[in-house]
CSV table of C-alpha atoms in Angstrom, one decimal:
chain,number,residue,atom,x,y,z
A,1,UNK,CA,64.2,19.5,24.7
A,2,UNK,CA,62.7,19.3,21.2
A,3,UNK,CA,65.2,19.3,18.4
A,4,UNK,CA,63.0,21.6,16.4
A,5,UNK,CA,63.9,24.5,18.8
A,6,UNK,CA,67.6,24.1,17.9
A,7,UNK,CA,66.7,24.2,14.2
A,8,UNK,CA,64.5,27.2,14.9
A,9,UNK,CA,67.3,29.2,16.4
A,10,UNK,CA,69.8,28.0,13.8
A,11,UNK,CA,67.5,29.2,11.0
A,12,UNK,CA,66.9,32.6,12.6
A,13,UNK,CA,70.5,33.2,13.5
A,14,UNK,CA,71.9,32.2,10.1
A,15,UNK,CA,69.3,34.2,8.2
A,16,UNK,CA,70.3,37.2,10.3
A,17,UNK,CA,73.9,36.5,9.5
A,18,UNK,CA,73.1,36.4,5.8
A,19,UNK,CA,72.1,40.1,6.0
A,20,UNK,CA,74.6,41.1,8.6
A,21,UNK,CA,77.9,39.5,7.7
A,22,UNK,CA,80.5,41.7,6.1
A,23,UNK,CA,81.8,39.3,3.4
A,24,UNK,CA,79.3,38.3,0.7
A,25,UNK,CA,80.9,34.9,0.6
A,26,UNK,CA,80.1,34.3,4.2
A,27,UNK,CA,76.5,35.3,3.5
A,28,UNK,CA,76.3,32.5,0.9
A,29,UNK,CA,77.6,29.9,3.4
A,30,UNK,CA,75.1,31.1,6.0
A,31,UNK,CA,72.4,30.9,3.4
A,32,UNK,CA,73.2,27.2,2.9
A,33,UNK,CA,73.0,26.8,6.7
A,34,UNK,CA,69.6,28.4,6.7
A,35,UNK,CA,68.4,26.1,4.0
A,36,UNK,CA,69.6,23.0,5.8
A,37,UNK,CA,67.9,24.1,9.0
A,38,UNK,CA,64.6,24.7,7.2
A,39,UNK,CA,65.0,21.2,5.6
A,40,UNK,CA,65.3,19.8,9.1
A,41,UNK,CA,62.1,21.7,10.1
A,42,UNK,CA,60.4,20.1,7.1
A,43,UNK,CA,61.4,16.7,8.5
A,44,UNK,CA,59.8,17.7,11.8
A,45,UNK,CA,56.6,18.5,9.9
A,46,UNK,CA,56.5,15.0,8.3
A,47,UNK,CA,57.5,16.3,4.8
A,48,UNK,CA,60.4,14.0,4.0
A,49,UNK,CA,60.2,14.5,0.3
A,50,UNK,CA,60.3,18.3,0.6
A,51,UNK,CA,63.2,18.1,3.0
A,52,UNK,CA,65.3,16.1,0.5
A,53,UNK,CA,64.2,18.4,-2.4
A,54,UNK,CA,65.1,21.4,-0.3
A,55,UNK,CA,68.6,20.2,0.4
A,56,UNK,CA,69.1,19.2,-3.3
A,57,UNK,CA,67.8,22.4,-4.9
A,58,UNK,CA,68.3,25.1,-2.4
A,59,UNK,CA,71.4,24.0,-0.4
A,60,UNK,CA,72.9,22.3,-3.5
A,61,UNK,CA,72.0,24.3,-6.6
A,62,UNK,CA,71.0,27.8,-5.5
A,63,UNK,CA,73.9,28.2,-3.1
A,64,UNK,CA,76.4,27.0,-5.7
A,65,UNK,CA,75.0,29.4,-8.3
A,66,UNK,CA,75.3,32.2,-5.7
A,67,UNK,CA,78.9,31.2,-4.9
A,68,UNK,CA,79.7,31.2,-8.7
A,69,UNK,CA,78.2,34.7,-9.1
A,70,UNK,CA,80.2,36.0,-6.1
A,71,UNK,CA,83.5,34.5,-7.4
A,72,UNK,CA,82.9,35.8,-10.9
A,73,UNK,CA,82.1,39.3,-9.7
A,74,UNK,CA,84.8,39.6,-7.2
A,75,UNK,CA,87.2,42.5,-7.6
A,76,UNK,CA,90.1,41.7,-5.2
A,77,UNK,CA,92.1,38.6,-5.8
A,78,UNK,CA,93.2,35.9,-3.4
A,79,UNK,CA,91.1,36.7,-0.4
A,80,UNK,CA,91.3,34.0,2.3
A,81,UNK,CA,87.6,33.8,2.8
A,82,UNK,CA,87.4,31.7,5.9
A,83,UNK,CA,90.7,32.6,7.6
A,84,UNK,CA,91.8,28.9,7.6
A,85,UNK,CA,94.7,27.1,5.9
A,86,UNK,CA,94.0,24.5,3.3
A,87,UNK,CA,95.2,21.6,5.5
A,88,UNK,CA,92.9,22.5,8.4
A,89,UNK,CA,90.0,22.8,6.1
A,90,UNK,CA,90.7,19.3,4.8
A,91,UNK,CA,90.8,18.0,8.4
A,92,UNK,CA,87.6,19.8,9.3
A,93,UNK,CA,85.7,18.4,6.3
A,94,UNK,CA,86.9,14.9,6.9
A,95,UNK,CA,85.9,15.1,10.6
A,96,UNK,CA,82.4,16.5,9.7
A,97,UNK,CA,81.9,13.8,7.1
A,98,UNK,CA,82.9,11.1,9.6
A,99,UNK,CA,80.6,12.5,12.3
A,100,UNK,CA,77.6,12.6,9.9
A,101,UNK,CA,78.2,9.0,8.7
A,102,UNK,CA,78.7,7.6,12.2
A,103,UNK,CA,75.6,9.4,13.5
A,104,UNK,CA,73.6,8.0,10.6
A,105,UNK,CA,74.8,4.5,11.3
A,106,UNK,CA,74.3,4.7,15.1
A,107,UNK,CA,71.1,6.8,15.4
A,108,UNK,CA,69.0,5.7,12.4
A,109,UNK,CA,65.8,4.1,13.6
A,110,UNK,CA,63.7,4.1,10.5
A,111,UNK,CA,63.6,0.7,8.7
A,112,UNK,CA,63.0,0.3,5.0
A,113,UNK,CA,59.8,-1.6,5.6
A,114,UNK,CA,58.3,1.1,7.7
A,115,UNK,CA,55.2,2.7,6.1
A,116,UNK,CA,55.0,6.5,6.2
A,117,UNK,CA,51.4,7.4,5.4
A,118,UNK,CA,50.9,11.1,5.5
A,119,UNK,CA,53.7,12.7,3.5
A,120,UNK,CA,54.9,9.7,1.4
A,121,UNK,CA,56.3,10.3,-2.0
A,122,UNK,CA,53.6,8.0,-3.4
A,123,UNK,CA,50.8,10.2,-2.2
A,124,UNK,CA,52.5,13.4,-3.4
A,125,UNK,CA,53.1,11.9,-6.9
A,126,UNK,CA,49.5,10.7,-7.1
A,127,UNK,CA,48.2,14.1,-6.3
A,128,UNK,CA,50.7,15.8,-8.6
A,129,UNK,CA,49.9,13.6,-11.7
A,130,UNK,CA,46.2,13.5,-11.1
A,131,UNK,CA,45.0,16.8,-9.8
A,132,UNK,CA,47.8,19.2,-10.7
A,133,UNK,CA,49.1,17.9,-14.0
A,134,UNK,CA,48.5,21.2,-15.8
A,135,UNK,CA,50.5,23.1,-13.2
A,136,UNK,CA,53.3,20.5,-13.6
A,137,UNK,CA,53.5,21.0,-17.3
A,138,UNK,CA,53.4,24.8,-16.9
A,139,UNK,CA,56.3,24.6,-14.5
A,140,UNK,CA,58.2,22.5,-17.0
A,141,UNK,CA,57.7,25.2,-19.6
A,142,UNK,CA,58.8,27.8,-17.1
A,143,UNK,CA,62.0,25.9,-16.4
A,144,UNK,CA,62.8,25.6,-20.1
A,145,UNK,CA,62.3,29.3,-20.6
A,146,UNK,CA,64.5,30.1,-17.6
A,147,UNK,CA,67.2,27.9,-18.9
A,148,UNK,CA,67.2,29.5,-22.4
A,149,UNK,CA,67.0,33.0,-20.8
A,150,UNK,CA,69.9,32.3,-18.5
A,151,UNK,CA,72.1,31.0,-21.3
A,152,UNK,CA,71.1,33.9,-23.6
A,153,UNK,CA,71.9,36.5,-20.9
A,154,UNK,CA,75.2,35.1,-19.7
A,155,UNK,CA,76.7,34.4,-23.1
A,156,UNK,CA,79.5,36.5,-24.4
A,157,UNK,CA,79.1,38.3,-27.7
A,158,UNK,CA,81.5,37.3,-30.5
A,159,UNK,CA,82.4,40.9,-31.4
A,160,UNK,CA,82.9,42.0,-27.8
A,161,UNK,CA,86.4,40.8,-27.1
B,1,UNK,CA,57.1,22.5,18.6
B,2,UNK,CA,53.7,24.2,18.4
B,3,UNK,CA,52.4,25.5,15.0
B,4,UNK,CA,52.8,29.0,16.5
B,5,UNK,CA,56.5,28.4,16.6
B,6,UNK,CA,56.6,27.7,12.9
B,7,UNK,CA,54.5,30.7,12.1
B,8,UNK,CA,56.7,32.9,14.2
B,9,UNK,CA,59.8,31.5,12.4
B,10,UNK,CA,58.2,32.2,9.0
B,11,UNK,CA,57.3,35.7,10.0
B,12,UNK,CA,60.8,36.4,11.4
B,13,UNK,CA,62.5,35.0,8.2
B,14,UNK,CA,60.2,37.1,6.0
B,15,UNK,CA,61.0,40.2,8.0
B,16,UNK,CA,64.8,39.5,8.0
B,17,UNK,CA,64.7,38.8,4.3
B,18,UNK,CA,62.7,42.0,3.5
B,19,UNK,CA,65.1,44.0,5.7
B,20,UNK,CA,68.0,42.5,3.8
B,21,UNK,CA,66.5,43.3,0.4
B,22,UNK,CA,66.0,46.9,1.4
B,23,UNK,CA,69.4,47.7,3.1
B,24,UNK,CA,71.8,45.5,1.1
B,25,UNK,CA,74.3,47.3,-1.1
B,26,UNK,CA,75.3,44.1,-3.0
B,27,UNK,CA,73.0,42.8,-5.7
B,28,UNK,CA,74.0,39.2,-5.0
B,29,UNK,CA,73.0,39.6,-1.3
B,30,UNK,CA,69.6,41.0,-2.4
B,31,UNK,CA,68.9,37.9,-4.4
B,32,UNK,CA,70.0,35.7,-1.4
B,33,UNK,CA,67.6,37.6,0.9
B,34,UNK,CA,64.8,37.0,-1.7
B,35,UNK,CA,65.5,33.2,-1.4
B,36,UNK,CA,65.2,33.6,2.4
B,37,UNK,CA,61.8,35.2,1.9
B,38,UNK,CA,60.6,32.4,-0.4
B,39,UNK,CA,61.8,29.9,2.2
B,40,UNK,CA,59.6,31.7,4.9
B,41,UNK,CA,56.6,31.3,2.6
B,42,UNK,CA,57.4,27.6,2.1
B,43,UNK,CA,57.5,27.0,5.9
B,44,UNK,CA,54.1,28.5,6.2
B,45,UNK,CA,52.7,26.4,3.4
B,46,UNK,CA,54.1,23.1,4.9
B,47,UNK,CA,52.9,24.0,8.4
B,48,UNK,CA,49.3,24.6,7.2
B,49,UNK,CA,49.5,21.5,5.0
B,50,UNK,CA,50.4,19.5,8.1
B,51,UNK,CA,47.7,21.1,10.2
B,52,UNK,CA,45.0,20.5,7.6
B,53,UNK,CA,46.2,17.0,6.7
B,54,UNK,CA,46.1,18.0,3.0
B,55,UNK,CA,49.1,17.3,0.8
B,56,UNK,CA,48.3,20.2,-1.6
B,57,UNK,CA,50.4,22.6,0.5
B,58,UNK,CA,53.5,20.4,0.0
B,59,UNK,CA,52.8,20.4,-3.8
B,60,UNK,CA,52.7,24.2,-3.8
B,61,UNK,CA,56.1,24.2,-2.1
B,62,UNK,CA,57.4,21.9,-4.9
B,63,UNK,CA,56.2,24.4,-7.5
B,64,UNK,CA,57.6,27.3,-5.4
B,65,UNK,CA,61.0,25.5,-5.4
B,66,UNK,CA,61.0,25.2,-9.2
B,67,UNK,CA,60.2,28.8,-9.5
B,68,UNK,CA,62.9,29.7,-7.1
B,69,UNK,CA,65.5,27.7,-9.0
B,70,UNK,CA,64.4,29.5,-12.3
B,71,UNK,CA,64.5,32.9,-10.6
B,72,UNK,CA,68.0,32.2,-9.2
B,73,UNK,CA,69.4,31.2,-12.5
B,74,UNK,CA,68.0,34.2,-14.4
B,75,UNK,CA,68.8,36.6,-11.5
B,76,UNK,CA,72.4,35.6,-11.3
B,77,UNK,CA,72.8,35.6,-15.1
B,78,UNK,CA,71.5,39.2,-15.0
B,79,UNK,CA,74.0,40.1,-12.3
B,80,UNK,CA,76.8,38.7,-14.3
B,81,UNK,CA,75.6,40.8,-17.3
B,82,UNK,CA,75.5,43.9,-15.1
B,83,UNK,CA,79.0,43.2,-13.9
B,84,UNK,CA,80.2,42.9,-17.4
B,85,UNK,CA,78.6,46.2,-18.4
B,86,UNK,CA,79.4,48.3,-15.4
B,87,UNK,CA,82.2,46.5,-13.6
B,88,UNK,CA,80.4,46.5,-10.3
B,89,UNK,CA,77.4,45.0,-8.6
B,90,UNK,CA,76.8,47.7,-6.0
B,91,UNK,CA,73.2,48.7,-6.1
B,92,UNK,CA,73.9,52.4,-5.3
B,93,UNK,CA,76.1,52.7,-8.4
B,94,UNK,CA,73.5,51.2,-10.7
B,95,UNK,CA,71.1,54.1,-10.8
B,96,UNK,CA,70.7,54.5,-14.5
B,97,UNK,CA,67.7,52.9,-16.2
B,98,UNK,CA,69.3,53.0,-19.7
B,99,UNK,CA,72.8,52.0,-20.7
């Protein structure tokens, strides 16, 4: 059985649950699961660089921003979002971390000297800085503008409170 | 998995995200569904890039990721501003165009 099918079903199920789950907090967690599954599918498609970027930006940054927005706009106080006690959550995270580390050590087969030709970061960087350098600079300006806009919008006025 | 599987996943995620954008009552959930739709487009781009053996598709996904990060930052800042003005992020309450 191809592992891509598992990721396929995880991606579809978790994106349905983003729409369907009652608590918005759970939606954000399912959103992170969707992003991780899509990153795995990128790995299946020989796009290792994109898989890492996907986990860093989507599963890392965007999900955390969404969680911050949810917590800052929450009306009710002290909701137990997962229905678990703090100690059991600690045990669960330690177990998950251990399983991930052990499976990386046991199952990893790619050596450092192995050459990946198609989707290697070197080829992507060559294409980016030779053919698409103008687009790269425009994206840099876009990110700067978004940064300034986000800070401007979210700041608190001095005379407000 | 066949390329058709990836195209089907992309179409499904786009439809689920669009459905979520239409029916969601919470503005934060609308933005999260938008992210799902952008991810669906990214899967399509990477699959076609793999089929054609051309890395430009992966570069477009990189640009799309940067745009998605910018969109998320500005979008959630706007939601925080709306929450400060109205005290809610329910879409159905926010029907006025002028404060």
